[in-house]
XYZ file of C-alpha atoms in Angstrom:
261
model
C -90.996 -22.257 17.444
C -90.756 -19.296 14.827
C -92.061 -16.963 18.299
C -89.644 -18.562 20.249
C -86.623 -17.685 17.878
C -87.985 -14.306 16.943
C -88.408 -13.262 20.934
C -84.590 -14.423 21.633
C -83.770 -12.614 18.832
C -85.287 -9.075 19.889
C -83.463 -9.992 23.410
C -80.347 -9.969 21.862
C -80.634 -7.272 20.023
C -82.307 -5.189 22.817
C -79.245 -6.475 25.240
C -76.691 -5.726 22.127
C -78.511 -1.461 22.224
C -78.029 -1.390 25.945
C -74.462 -3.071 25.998
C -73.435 -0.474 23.321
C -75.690 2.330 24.987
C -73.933 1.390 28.602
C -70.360 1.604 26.944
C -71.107 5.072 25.223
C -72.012 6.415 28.289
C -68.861 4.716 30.097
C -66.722 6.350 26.753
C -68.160 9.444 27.232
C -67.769 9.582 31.018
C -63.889 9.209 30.763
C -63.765 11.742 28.422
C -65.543 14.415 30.042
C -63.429 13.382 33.462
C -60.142 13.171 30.490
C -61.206 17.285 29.944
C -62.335 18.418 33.362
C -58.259 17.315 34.460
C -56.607 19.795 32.141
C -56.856 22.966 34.618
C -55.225 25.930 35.023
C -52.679 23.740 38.040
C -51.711 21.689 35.692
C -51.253 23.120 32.214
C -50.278 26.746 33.060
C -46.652 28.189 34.196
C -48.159 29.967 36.786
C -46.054 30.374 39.698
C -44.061 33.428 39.479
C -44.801 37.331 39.736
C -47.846 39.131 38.779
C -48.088 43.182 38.495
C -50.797 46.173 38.199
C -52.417 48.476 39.705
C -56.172 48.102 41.205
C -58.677 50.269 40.799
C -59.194 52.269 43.961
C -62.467 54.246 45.372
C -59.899 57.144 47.194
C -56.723 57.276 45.414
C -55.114 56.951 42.219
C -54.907 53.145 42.329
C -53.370 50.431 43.959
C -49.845 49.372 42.867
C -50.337 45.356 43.622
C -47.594 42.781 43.481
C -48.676 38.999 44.132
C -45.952 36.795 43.904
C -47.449 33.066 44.115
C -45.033 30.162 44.728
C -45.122 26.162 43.927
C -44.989 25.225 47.493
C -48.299 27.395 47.349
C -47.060 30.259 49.235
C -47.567 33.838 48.019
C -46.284 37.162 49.077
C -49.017 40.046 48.355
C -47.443 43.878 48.231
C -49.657 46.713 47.780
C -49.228 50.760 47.646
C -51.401 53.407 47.540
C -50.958 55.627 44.607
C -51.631 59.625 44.698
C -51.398 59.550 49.015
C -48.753 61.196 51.301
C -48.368 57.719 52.366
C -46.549 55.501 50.205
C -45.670 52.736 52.763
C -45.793 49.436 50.928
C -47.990 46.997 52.475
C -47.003 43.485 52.738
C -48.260 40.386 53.623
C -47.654 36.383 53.243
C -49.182 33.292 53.322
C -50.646 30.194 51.979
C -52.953 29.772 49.024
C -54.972 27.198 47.931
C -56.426 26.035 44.786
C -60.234 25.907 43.756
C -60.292 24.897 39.979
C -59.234 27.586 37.744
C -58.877 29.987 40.713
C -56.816 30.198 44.393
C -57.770 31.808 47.655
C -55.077 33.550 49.695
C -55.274 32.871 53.112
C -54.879 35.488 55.754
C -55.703 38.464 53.660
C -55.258 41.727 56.071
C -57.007 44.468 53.647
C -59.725 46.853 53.658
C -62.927 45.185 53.540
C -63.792 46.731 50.341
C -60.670 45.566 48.891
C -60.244 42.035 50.522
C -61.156 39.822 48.242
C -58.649 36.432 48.462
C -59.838 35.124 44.918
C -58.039 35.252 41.622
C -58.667 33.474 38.316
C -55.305 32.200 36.645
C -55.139 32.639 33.166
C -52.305 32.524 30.462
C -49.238 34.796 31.981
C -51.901 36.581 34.061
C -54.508 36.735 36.944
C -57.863 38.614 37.020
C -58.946 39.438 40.588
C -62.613 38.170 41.611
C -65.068 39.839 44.017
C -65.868 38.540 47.143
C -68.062 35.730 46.286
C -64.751 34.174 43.834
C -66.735 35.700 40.931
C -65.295 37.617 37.521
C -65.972 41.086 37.959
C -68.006 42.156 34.677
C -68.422 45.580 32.492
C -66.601 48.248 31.615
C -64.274 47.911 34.699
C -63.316 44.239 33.961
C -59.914 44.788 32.503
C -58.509 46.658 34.991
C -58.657 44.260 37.047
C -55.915 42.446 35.787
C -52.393 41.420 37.095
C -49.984 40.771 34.334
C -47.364 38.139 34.880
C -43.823 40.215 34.866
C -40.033 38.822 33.788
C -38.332 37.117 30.919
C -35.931 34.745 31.034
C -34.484 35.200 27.923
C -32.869 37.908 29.448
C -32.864 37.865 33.276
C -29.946 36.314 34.943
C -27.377 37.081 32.297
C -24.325 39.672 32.068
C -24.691 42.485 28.798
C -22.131 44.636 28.107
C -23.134 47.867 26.629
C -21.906 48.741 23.432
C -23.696 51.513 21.998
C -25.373 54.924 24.161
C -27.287 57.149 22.409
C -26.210 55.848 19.124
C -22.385 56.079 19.972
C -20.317 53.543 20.347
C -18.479 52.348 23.743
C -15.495 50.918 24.212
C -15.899 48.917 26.854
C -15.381 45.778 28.714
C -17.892 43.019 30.740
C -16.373 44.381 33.639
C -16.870 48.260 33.193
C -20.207 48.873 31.628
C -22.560 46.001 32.010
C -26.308 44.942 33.075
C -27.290 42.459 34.996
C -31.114 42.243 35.867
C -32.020 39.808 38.626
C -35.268 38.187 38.751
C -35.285 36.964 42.106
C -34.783 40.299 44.042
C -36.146 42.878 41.421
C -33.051 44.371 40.853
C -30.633 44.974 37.916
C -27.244 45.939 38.733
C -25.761 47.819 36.630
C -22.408 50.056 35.649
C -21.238 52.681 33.150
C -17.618 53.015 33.377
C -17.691 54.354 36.910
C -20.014 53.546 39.892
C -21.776 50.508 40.455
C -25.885 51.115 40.925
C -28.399 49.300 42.220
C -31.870 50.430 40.553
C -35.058 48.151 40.764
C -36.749 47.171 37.830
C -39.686 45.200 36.603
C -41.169 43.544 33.077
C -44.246 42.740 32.377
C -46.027 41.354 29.326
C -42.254 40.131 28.142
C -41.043 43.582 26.493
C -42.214 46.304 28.719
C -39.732 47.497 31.001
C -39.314 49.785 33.969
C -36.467 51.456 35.919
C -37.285 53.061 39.161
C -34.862 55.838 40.963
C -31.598 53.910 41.862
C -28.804 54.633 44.195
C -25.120 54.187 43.534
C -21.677 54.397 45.058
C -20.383 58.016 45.334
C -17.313 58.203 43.585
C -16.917 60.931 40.889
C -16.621 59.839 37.172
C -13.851 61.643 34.752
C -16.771 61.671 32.039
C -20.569 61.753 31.749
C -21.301 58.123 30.407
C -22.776 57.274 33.656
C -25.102 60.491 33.395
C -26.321 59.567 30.221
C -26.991 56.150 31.464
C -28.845 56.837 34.302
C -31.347 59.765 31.659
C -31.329 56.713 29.295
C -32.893 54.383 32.112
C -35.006 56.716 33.296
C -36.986 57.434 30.121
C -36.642 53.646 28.374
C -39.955 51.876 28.419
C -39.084 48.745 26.037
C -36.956 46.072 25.587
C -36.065 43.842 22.631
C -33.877 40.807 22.403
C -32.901 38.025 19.952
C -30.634 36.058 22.868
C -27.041 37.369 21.835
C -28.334 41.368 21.329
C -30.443 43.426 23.992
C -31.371 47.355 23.450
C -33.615 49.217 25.297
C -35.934 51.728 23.571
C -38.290 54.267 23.963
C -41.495 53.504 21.933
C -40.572 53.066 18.765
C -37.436 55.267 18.436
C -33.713 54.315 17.752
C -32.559 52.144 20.553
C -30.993 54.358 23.073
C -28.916 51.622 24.925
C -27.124 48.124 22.803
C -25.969 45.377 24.766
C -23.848 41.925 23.758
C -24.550 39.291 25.441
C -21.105 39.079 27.550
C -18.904 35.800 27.242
């Protein structure tokens, strides 16, 4: 009888180990499956612009824009810096996801450049080789596309207040900057003609102004002059949501704005 009760007993505990053992493993199971949902699709802002330029074997580099979109369509520019041509390549298509990294579909380069992968990462993308792998050594970095804009303050009217440490007088309708996200473009006025002149930021404060053009009409003073020098040589930006000046390095601010009623 004492066998009897002592051989139950072990079965019970041997069935209570595997119950617990089996439920562990179940536990465990959902948690790894919990983990392996959190991916760069769902927990990263990703759609929007990325910007840099390539490495390339025969020319300066490659000026890349990918532009990747929620309906997961993209729009891939390229140009090829230090040639006599400087036609910007363009191309469009579909993407699709493959964990961490997409694949753009229809891809029309070089193949020594045509590599459809990229790795999204936190306000950037690395480009992979070929086989959808990270490209490793001293090299890796520049293989980066950094994601460009802020909102903070894209798609709002400044009026400039202060050039070259003077003070304007001016109004929301004569001197102002607006910079649009959606086209590239800021447009843009200093008391006489109203330009056009493309622009892009990247990593938040860095900030570019390409060659603009501008109505023709001749200006009674040289604001507009000194706005289109201070443009051309800014490379910053800083903003706390009601102020915006753009600087050069770490000098004086060279233009103020207000954020305009």
């Amino acid at each position: 009888m004492l066998k009897t009760i002592s051989n139950f007993t072990f079965v019970l505990l041997f069935g209570s180990i595997a119950f617990s053992s089996c439920n562990n493993k179940v536990i465990s199971e959902k948690n790894n499956a919990f983990v392996d949902e959190h991916t760069a699709q769902n927990s990263l802002d990703w759609a929007g612009n990325y910007f840099g330029v390539l490495p390339c074997a025969d020319c300066e580099g490659i000026e890349t824009s990918l532009t990747i979109h929620e309906d997961l369509s993209y729009e891939l520019t390229t140009r090829y810096l230090g040639k006599a041509d400087q036609t910007i390549n363009s191309q469009k298509g579909i993407f699709s996801w493959e964990g961490n990294n997409i694949k753009l579909d229809g891809i029309k380069l070089k193949p020594s450049e045509s590599s459809p992968y990229y790795k999204i990462e936190e306000q950037r993308i690395k480009l992979l080789d070929l086989e959808g792998k990270e490209i490793t050594g001293e090299m890796a970095t520049l293989y980066i596309l950094q994601k460009t804009g802020n909102p903070n303050v894209e798609s709002k009217k400044w009026k400039l207040v202060e050039l070259n440490g003077k003070l304007i007088e001016s109004t929301a309708e004569t001197h102002f900057l607006i910079l649009d996200p959606k086209s590239g473009m800021a447009h843009t006025k200093a008391n006489c003609n109203t330009i056009k002149v493309r622009y892009r930021i990247t990593n938040e404060f860095v900030i570019r102004f390409e060659q603009g053009i501008s109505t023709l009409m001749a200006c009674p003073d040289k604001t507009e002059d000194e706005y289109l020098k201070v443009l051309n040589a800014v490379d910053n930006l800083s903003s706390d949501g009601s102020r915006l000046t753009l600087n050069k390095a770490r000098m004086a601010p060279l233009a103020v704005f207000e954020l305009a009623e």
